[in-house]
XYZ file of C-alpha atoms in Angstrom:
567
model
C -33.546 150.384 122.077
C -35.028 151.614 118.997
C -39.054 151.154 117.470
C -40.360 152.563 114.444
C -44.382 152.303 114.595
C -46.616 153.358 111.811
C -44.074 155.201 109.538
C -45.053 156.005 106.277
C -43.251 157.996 103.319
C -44.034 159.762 100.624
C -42.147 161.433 97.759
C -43.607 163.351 94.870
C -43.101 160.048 92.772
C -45.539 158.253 95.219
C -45.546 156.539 98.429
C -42.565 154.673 99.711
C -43.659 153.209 102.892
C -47.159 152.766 104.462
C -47.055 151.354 107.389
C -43.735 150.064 108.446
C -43.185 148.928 112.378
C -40.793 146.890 113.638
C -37.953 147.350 116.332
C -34.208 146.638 117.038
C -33.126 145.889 120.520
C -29.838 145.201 122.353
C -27.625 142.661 120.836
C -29.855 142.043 117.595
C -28.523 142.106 114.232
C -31.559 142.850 111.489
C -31.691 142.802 108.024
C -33.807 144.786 105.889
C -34.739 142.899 102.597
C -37.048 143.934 99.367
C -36.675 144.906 96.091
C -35.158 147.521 94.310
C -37.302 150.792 95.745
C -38.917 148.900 98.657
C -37.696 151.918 100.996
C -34.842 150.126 102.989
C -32.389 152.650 102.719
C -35.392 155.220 103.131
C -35.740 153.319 106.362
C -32.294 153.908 107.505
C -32.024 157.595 106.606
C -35.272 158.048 108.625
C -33.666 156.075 111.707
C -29.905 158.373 111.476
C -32.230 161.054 111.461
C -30.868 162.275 107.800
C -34.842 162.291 106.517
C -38.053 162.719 108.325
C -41.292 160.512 107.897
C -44.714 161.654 106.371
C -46.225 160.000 109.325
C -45.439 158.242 112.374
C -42.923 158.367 114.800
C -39.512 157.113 115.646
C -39.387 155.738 119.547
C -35.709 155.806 120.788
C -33.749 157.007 123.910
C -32.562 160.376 123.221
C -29.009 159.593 124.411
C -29.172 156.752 121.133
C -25.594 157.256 119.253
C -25.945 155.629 115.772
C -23.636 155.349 113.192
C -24.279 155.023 109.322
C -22.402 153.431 107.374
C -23.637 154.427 103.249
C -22.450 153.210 99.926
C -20.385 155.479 99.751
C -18.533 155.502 102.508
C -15.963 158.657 102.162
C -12.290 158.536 102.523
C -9.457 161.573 101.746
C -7.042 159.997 99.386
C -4.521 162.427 100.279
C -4.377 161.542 104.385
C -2.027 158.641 106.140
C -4.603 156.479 107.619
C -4.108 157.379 111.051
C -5.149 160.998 110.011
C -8.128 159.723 107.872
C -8.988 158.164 111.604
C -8.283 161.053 113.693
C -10.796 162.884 111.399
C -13.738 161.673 113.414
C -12.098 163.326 116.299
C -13.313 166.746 115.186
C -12.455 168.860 118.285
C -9.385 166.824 119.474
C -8.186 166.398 115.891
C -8.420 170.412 115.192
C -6.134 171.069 118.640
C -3.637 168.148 117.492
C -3.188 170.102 114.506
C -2.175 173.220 116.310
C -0.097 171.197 118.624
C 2.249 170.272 115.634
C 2.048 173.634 114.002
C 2.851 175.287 116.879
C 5.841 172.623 117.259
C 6.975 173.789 113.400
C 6.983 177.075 114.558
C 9.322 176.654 117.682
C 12.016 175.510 115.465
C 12.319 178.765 113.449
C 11.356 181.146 116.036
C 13.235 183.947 117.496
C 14.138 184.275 121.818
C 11.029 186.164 121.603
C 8.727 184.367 119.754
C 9.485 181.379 121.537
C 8.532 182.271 124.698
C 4.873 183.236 123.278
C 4.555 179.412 121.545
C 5.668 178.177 124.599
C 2.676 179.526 126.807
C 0.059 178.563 123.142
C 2.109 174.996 123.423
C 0.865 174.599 126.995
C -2.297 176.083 126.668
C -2.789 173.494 123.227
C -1.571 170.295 125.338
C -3.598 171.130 128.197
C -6.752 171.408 125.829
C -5.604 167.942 124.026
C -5.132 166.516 127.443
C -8.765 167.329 128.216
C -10.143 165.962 125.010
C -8.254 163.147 126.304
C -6.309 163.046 123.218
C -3.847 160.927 124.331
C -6.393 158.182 124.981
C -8.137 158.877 121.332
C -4.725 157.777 120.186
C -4.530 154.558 121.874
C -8.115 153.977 120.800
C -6.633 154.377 117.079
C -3.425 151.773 117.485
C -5.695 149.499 118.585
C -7.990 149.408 115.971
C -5.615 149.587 113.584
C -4.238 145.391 114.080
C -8.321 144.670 114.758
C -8.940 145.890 111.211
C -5.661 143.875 110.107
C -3.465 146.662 109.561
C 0.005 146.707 110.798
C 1.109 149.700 112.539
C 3.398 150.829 109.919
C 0.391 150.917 107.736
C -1.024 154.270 109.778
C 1.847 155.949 108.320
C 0.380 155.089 104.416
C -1.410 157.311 102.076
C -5.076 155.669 101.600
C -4.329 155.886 97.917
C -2.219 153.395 98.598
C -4.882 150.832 99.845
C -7.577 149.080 97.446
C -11.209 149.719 97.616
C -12.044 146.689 100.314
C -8.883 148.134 102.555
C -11.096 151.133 102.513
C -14.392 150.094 103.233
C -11.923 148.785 106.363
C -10.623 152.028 106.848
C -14.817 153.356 106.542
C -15.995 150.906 109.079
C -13.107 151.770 111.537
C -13.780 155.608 111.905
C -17.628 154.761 112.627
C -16.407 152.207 115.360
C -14.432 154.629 116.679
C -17.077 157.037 117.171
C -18.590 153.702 120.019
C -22.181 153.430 118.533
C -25.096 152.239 120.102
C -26.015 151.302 117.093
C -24.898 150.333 113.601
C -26.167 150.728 110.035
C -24.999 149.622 107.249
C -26.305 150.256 103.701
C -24.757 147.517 101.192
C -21.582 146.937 102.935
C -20.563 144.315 100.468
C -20.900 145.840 97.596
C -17.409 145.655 95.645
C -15.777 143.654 98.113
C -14.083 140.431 97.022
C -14.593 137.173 98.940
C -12.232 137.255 101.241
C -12.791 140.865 102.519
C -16.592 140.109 103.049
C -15.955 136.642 104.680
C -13.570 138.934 106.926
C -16.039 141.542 107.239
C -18.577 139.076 108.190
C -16.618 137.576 110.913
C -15.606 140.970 112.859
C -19.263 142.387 112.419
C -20.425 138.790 114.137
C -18.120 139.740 117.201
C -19.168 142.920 117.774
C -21.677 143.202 120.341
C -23.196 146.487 118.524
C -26.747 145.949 117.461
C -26.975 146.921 113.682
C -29.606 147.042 110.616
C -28.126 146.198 107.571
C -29.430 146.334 104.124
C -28.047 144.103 101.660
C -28.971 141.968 98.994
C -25.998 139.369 99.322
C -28.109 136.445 100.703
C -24.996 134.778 102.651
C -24.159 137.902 104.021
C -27.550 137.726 105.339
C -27.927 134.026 106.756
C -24.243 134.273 108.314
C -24.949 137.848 110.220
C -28.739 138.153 111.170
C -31.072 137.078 114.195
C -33.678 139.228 112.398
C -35.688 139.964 109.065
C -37.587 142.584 108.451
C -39.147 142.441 104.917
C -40.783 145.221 103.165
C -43.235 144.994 100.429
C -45.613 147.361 99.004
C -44.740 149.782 101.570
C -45.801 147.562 104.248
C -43.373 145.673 106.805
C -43.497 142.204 107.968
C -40.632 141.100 111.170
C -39.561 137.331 110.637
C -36.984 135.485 113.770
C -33.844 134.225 112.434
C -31.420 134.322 109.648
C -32.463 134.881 105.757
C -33.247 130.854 104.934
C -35.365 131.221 107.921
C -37.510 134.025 106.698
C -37.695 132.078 103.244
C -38.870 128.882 105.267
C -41.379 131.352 107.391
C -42.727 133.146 104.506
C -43.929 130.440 102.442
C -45.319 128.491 105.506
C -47.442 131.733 106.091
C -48.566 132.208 102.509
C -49.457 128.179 102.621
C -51.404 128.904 105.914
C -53.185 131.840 104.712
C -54.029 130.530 101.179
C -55.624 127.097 103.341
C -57.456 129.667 105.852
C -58.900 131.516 102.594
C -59.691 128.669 100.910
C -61.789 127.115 103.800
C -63.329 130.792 104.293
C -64.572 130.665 100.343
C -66.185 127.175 100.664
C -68.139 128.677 103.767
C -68.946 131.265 102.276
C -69.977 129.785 99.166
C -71.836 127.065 101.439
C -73.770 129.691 103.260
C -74.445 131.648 100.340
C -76.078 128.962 98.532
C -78.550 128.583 101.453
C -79.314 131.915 101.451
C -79.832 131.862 97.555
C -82.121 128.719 97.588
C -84.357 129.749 101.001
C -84.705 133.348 100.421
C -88.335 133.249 99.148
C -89.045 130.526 101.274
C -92.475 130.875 103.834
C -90.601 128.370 106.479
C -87.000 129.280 106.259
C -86.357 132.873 105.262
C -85.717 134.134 108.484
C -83.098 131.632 109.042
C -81.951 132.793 105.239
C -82.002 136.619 106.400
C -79.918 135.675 109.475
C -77.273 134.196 107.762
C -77.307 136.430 104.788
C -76.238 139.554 107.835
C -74.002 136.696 109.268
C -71.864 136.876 106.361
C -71.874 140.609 106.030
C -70.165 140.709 109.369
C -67.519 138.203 108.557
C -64.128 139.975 108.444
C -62.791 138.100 105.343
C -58.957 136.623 104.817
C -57.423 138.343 101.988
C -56.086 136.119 99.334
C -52.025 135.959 99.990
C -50.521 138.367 97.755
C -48.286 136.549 94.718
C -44.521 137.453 94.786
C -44.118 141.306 93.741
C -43.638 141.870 89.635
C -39.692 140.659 88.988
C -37.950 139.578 85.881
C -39.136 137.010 83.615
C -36.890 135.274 80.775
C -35.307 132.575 79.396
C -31.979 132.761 77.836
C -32.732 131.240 73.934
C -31.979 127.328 73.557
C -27.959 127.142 72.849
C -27.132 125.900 69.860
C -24.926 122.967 69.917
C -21.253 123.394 70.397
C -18.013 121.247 69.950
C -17.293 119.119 73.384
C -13.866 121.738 73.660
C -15.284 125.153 73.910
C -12.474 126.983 75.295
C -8.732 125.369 75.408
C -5.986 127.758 77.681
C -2.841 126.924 76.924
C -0.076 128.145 78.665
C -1.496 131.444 79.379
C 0.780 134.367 80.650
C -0.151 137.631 80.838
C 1.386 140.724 82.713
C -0.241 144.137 83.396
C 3.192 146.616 83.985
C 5.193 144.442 86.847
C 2.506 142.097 87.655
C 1.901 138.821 86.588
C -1.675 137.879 86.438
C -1.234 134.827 84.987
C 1.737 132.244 84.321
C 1.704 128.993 82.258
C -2.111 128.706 83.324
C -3.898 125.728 81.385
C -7.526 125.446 81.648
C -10.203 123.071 79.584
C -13.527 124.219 79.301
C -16.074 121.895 77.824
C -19.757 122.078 76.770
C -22.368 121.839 79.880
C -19.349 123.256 82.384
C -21.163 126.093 84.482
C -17.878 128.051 86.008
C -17.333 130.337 88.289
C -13.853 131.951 88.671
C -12.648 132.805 92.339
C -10.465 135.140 93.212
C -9.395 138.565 95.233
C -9.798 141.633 93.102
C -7.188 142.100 90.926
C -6.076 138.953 90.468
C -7.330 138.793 86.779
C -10.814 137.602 86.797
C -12.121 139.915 84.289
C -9.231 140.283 82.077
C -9.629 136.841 81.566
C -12.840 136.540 80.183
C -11.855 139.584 78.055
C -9.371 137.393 76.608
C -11.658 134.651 76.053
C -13.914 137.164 74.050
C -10.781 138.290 72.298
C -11.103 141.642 73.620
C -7.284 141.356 75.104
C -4.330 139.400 73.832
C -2.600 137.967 76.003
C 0.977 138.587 76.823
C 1.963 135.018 76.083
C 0.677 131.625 75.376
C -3.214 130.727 73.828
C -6.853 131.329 74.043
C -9.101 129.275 71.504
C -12.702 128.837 71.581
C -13.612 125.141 70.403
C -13.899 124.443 66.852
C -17.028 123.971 65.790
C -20.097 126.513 66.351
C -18.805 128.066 69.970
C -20.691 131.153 70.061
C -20.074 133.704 72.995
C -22.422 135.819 74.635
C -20.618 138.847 76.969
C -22.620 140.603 79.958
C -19.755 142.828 80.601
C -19.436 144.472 84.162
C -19.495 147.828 83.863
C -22.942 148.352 81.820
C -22.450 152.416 81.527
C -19.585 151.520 79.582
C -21.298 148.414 77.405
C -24.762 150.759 76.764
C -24.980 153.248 74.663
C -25.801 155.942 77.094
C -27.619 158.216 74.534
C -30.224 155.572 73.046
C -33.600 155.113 74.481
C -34.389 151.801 76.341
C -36.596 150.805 73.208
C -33.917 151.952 70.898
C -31.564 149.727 72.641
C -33.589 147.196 71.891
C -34.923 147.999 68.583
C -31.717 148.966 66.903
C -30.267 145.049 67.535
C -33.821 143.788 66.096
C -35.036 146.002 63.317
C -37.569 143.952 61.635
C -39.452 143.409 65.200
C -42.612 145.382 65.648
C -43.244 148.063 68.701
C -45.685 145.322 70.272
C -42.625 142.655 70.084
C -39.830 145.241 71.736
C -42.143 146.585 74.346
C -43.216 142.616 75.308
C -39.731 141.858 76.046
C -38.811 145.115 77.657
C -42.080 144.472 79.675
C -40.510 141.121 80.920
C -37.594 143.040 82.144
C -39.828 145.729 84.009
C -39.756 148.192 81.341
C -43.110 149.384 81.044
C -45.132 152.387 79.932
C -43.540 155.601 79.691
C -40.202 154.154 81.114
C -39.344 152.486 77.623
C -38.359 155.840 76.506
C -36.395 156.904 78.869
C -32.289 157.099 77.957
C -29.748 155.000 79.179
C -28.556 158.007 80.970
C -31.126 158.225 83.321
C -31.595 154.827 84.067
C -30.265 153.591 87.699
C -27.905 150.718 88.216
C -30.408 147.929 88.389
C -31.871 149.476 85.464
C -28.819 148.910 83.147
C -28.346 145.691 84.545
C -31.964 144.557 83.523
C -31.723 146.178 79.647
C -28.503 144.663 79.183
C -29.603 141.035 79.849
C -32.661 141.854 77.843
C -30.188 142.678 74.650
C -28.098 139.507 75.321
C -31.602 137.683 75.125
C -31.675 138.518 70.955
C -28.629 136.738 69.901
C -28.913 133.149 70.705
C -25.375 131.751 72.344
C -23.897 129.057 73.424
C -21.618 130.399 75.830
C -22.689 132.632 78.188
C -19.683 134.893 79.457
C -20.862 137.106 82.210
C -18.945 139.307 84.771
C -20.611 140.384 87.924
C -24.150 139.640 86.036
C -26.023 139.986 89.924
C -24.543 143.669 90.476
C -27.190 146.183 90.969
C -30.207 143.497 90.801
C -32.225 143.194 93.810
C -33.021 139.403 95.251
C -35.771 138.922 93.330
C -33.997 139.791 90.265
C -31.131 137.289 91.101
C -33.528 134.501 91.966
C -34.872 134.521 88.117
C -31.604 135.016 86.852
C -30.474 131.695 88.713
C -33.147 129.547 87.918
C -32.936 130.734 83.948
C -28.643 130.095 84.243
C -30.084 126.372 85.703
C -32.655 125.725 82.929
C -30.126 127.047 80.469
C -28.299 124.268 78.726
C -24.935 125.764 77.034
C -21.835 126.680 78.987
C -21.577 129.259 81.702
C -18.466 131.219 82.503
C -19.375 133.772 86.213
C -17.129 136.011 87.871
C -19.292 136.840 90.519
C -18.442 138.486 94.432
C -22.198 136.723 95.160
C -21.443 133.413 97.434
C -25.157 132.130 97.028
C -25.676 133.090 93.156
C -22.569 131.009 92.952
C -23.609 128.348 95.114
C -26.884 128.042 92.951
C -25.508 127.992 89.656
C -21.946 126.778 89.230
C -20.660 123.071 89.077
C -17.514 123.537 88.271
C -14.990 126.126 90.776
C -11.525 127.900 89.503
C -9.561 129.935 91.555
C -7.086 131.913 90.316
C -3.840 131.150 92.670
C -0.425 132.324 92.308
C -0.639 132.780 88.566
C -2.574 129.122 88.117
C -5.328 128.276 87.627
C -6.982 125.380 90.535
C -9.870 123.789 89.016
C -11.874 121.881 91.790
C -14.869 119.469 90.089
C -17.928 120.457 92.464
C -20.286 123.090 93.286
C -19.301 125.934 95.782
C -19.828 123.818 98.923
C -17.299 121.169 97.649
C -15.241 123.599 96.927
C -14.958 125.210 100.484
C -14.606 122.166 102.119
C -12.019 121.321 99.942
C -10.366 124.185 100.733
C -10.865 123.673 104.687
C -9.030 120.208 104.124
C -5.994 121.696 102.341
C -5.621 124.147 105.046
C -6.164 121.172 107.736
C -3.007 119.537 105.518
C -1.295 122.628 105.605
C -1.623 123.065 109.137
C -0.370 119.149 110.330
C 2.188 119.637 107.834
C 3.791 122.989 109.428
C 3.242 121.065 112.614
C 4.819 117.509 111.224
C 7.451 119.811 109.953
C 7.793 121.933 113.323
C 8.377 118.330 115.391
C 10.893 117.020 112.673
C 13.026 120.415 112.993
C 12.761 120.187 116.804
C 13.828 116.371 116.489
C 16.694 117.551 114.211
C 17.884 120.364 116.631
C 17.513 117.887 119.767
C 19.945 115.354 117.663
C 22.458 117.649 116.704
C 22.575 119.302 119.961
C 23.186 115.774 121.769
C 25.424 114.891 118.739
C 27.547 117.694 119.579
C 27.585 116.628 123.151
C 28.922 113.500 122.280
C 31.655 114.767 120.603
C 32.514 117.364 123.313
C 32.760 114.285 125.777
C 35.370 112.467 123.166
């Protein structure tokens, strides 16, 4: 369907890709993976055609009708959803627009008048009719229940909607266009759990082939048949989902570090022969031969280690009370809505937590509460009594950085009696190096932030670490280190987090906000969904225990009032 062989690209920064080839073909679902600047989205813009290649070419039928799906998938707050759909109509939305002017125009219009809108009405319908307009229409009802809208809901502003109903509404005008093939550039990003799981199952039954680039890991293993990998420019294809690309990868780097180990002790073998007969009267022809022998060997190239990512520790946590945080009949409202309602929650030293539910159910306001940041409407927040101290990675970094501080002064200004040397060491552990420490928070990107604000938490030693969507903006790498130094860490852990396998990694303890309450299930993530698969197995024998007992109850009184008919 689709090949890219030998595509390289460079930017005035530097070279992006250098030899990247790999393919997509019918039915195939592939995910892109690397870090932060790899060139995956650089791969997808070259593929929809929005950026060209330095070099190399792009092998696809010309008839190919692909869709793209960015980050920032655009939306008109001001249109009912069926006319934010109709949009991708261009030509057939246009005429449906004169259609209805036209039909405001007959109402107010004079004998003569009308008779002219008359002839533009049929001329307009005619038009729509061949645009097949009527059918475009149909094609939007239906989509509207497959996207779980009801079809009052076409009718609604998209103001009204949240931001996951419109990634929804995002992903429905590209299906509407019928691709032949899909791409989608972090289509999780901001979603809460339940949209992605939804999003996960409708992308798994379409039978569109699509590249996706993402760095949610579950996302990954649940969607793909394919990885393709790029590192240092350079693209590697592995079969199967992301664990099986893990699995691959380090069976290949084992295989390659045993077939370049066993190539060094020949080589060192031969070598030494050549060394000790090289003067010798009998044997330094034999010497001479081998010593070209090995000059023709085409040598295995030690593997390369894992690409530079973030190394750190969070300080040893001091040692805390056994209660670090008691919730005690927590209410709290925001305008009409109740967030929270007589919610009681213990949270004691060791407990690694990770709060669960859809956006805007209260997850971050309640660890701004915890930090004190927020009374609460009613009831009480107390951190334990003896030496609880918090550490806060807040969401929304632009807003926790100062943006007009240097990375260094960022740094510096929390730790004043360090040297340069010291600051630069640990900025150099979070990827800040050379020039780049004296840059301003301005002009840093995303992942950027994210990195120099874990750095700053690193200078105040905590016991509880408080962090709010710590894994936004890092790449997989990134999240990997943060894991394993959350695992080694040995205070208490409080995560809101939209990342299924950071969560499933770190957390021993689950709370889901429900209905105002908080449901504290004593497990990691996997216990935690197949606890929830059993209460909705309960719920659903129940319904149908319940269905049979009303049925038995109708059946009686019916025959009851038989029985009294025939006295």
């Amino acid at each position: 369907m689709l090949r890219l062989e030998h595509i390289s690209k460079i930017y005035p920064t530097g070279e992006v890709l250098k030899d990247v080839n790999w393919e997509i073909k019918s039915g195939e679902r592939i995910g892109l993976v690397g870090v932060n600047g790899a060139g995956k989205s650089t791969q997808l813009k070259i593929i929809s055609g929005d950026t060209e290649p330095t070099a190399g070419e792009i092998i696809r039928p010309a008839s190919l009708h692909i869709a793209y799906l960015n980050q920032e998938f655009e939306v008109d707050p001001s249109r009912t959803v069926r006319e934010e759909f109709w949009t991708v109509f261009t030509e057939a939305n246009q005429v449906q627009q004169s259609l209805m002017q036209i039909q405001r125009e007959m109402e107010t219009a004079s004998p003569e008048e009308l008779d002219e809108l008359i002839h533009k009405l049929d001329r307009a319908q005619r038009q729509f009719e061949a645009l097949d307009g009527y059918g475009l229409e149909a094609r939007i009802g239906k989509i509207l229940p497959e996207m779980g809208f009801e079809a009052e809901d076409g009718e609604r502003l998209v103001s009204a909607f949240s931001g996951g109903w419109q990634m929804r509404m995002g992903l429905a005008k590209i299906l509407l266009q019928e691709p032949d093939l899909l791409l989608l550039d972090e289509p999780t990003n901001h979603l809460d759990l339940e949209t992605i799981e939804w999003l996960e199952k409708y992308l798994k039954g379409l039978n569109t082939p699509m590249v996706i680039v993402s760095h949610d890991r579950e996302f990954l293993d649940r969607l793909c048949t394919q990885i393709v990998e790029t590192e240092r420019g350079v693209s590697t294809t592995y079969l199967g989902n992301y664990s099986a690309y893990l699995q691959q990868k380090a069976e290949n780097q084992a295989a390659q570090m045993s077939a370049y180990e066993r190539q060094q002790k020949e080589i060192d073998k031969q070598q030494a022969f050549v060394e000790r007969f090289r003067a010798s009267a009998t044997r330094s022809t034999q010497a001479k031969s081998r010593e070209k022998q090995l000059e023709k060997i085409e040598r295995i190239e030690v593997p390369t280690g894992s690409v530079r990512t973030l190394q750190f520790q969070f300080p040893p946590a001091p040692r805390s009370s056994r209660e670090v945080v008691k919730i005690k009949e927590l209410t709290h409202t925001y305008d009409d809505k109740i967030l929270f309602l007589g919610a009681n929650l213990l949270i004691e030293r060791g407990d690694r937590i990770a709060f669960l539910a859809p956006n805007g159910a209260g997850k971050s306001t309640l660890l701004r509460i915890i930090m004190g940041m927020e009374p609460p409407t009613e009831g009480g927040v107390s951190l334990g009594e003896h030496n609880v101290i918090p550490g806060y990675f807040e969401q929304n970094q632009a807003e926790a950085l100062d943006l007009q501080k240097t990375v260094m002064e960022t740094i510096h200004d929390e730790v004043p009696d360090w040297k340069n040397e010291e600051v630069r060491t640990l900025l150099g552990k979070f990827l800040f190096s050379g020039d780049t420490v004296f840059k301003k928070v301005i002009a840093l990107s995303g992942g950027e932030k994210a990195r120099l604000a874990l750095a700053k938490m690193l200078l105040t030693p905590a016991n509880l670490l408080i962090l709010d969507e710590p894994t936004n903006h890092l790449d997989i790498p990134a999240k990997e280190m943060l894991e394993s130094s959350i695992k080694d860490y040995d205070g208490t852990v409080l995560v809101v987090s939209h990342d299924r396998y950071f969560i499933s990694q770190i957390a021993n303890k689950i709370v889901e906000i429900r209905d105002g309450e908080f449901r504290v299930y004593l497990g990691d993530y996997h216990y935690y969904l197949d606890k929830i698969a059993e209460e909705k197995e309960q719920a659903r024998l129940a319904a149908i225990t319940a269905e049979k007992t009303a049925k038995k109850a109708a059946k009686a009184a019916k025959a009851g009032k038989a029985a009294a008919k025939k006295k």
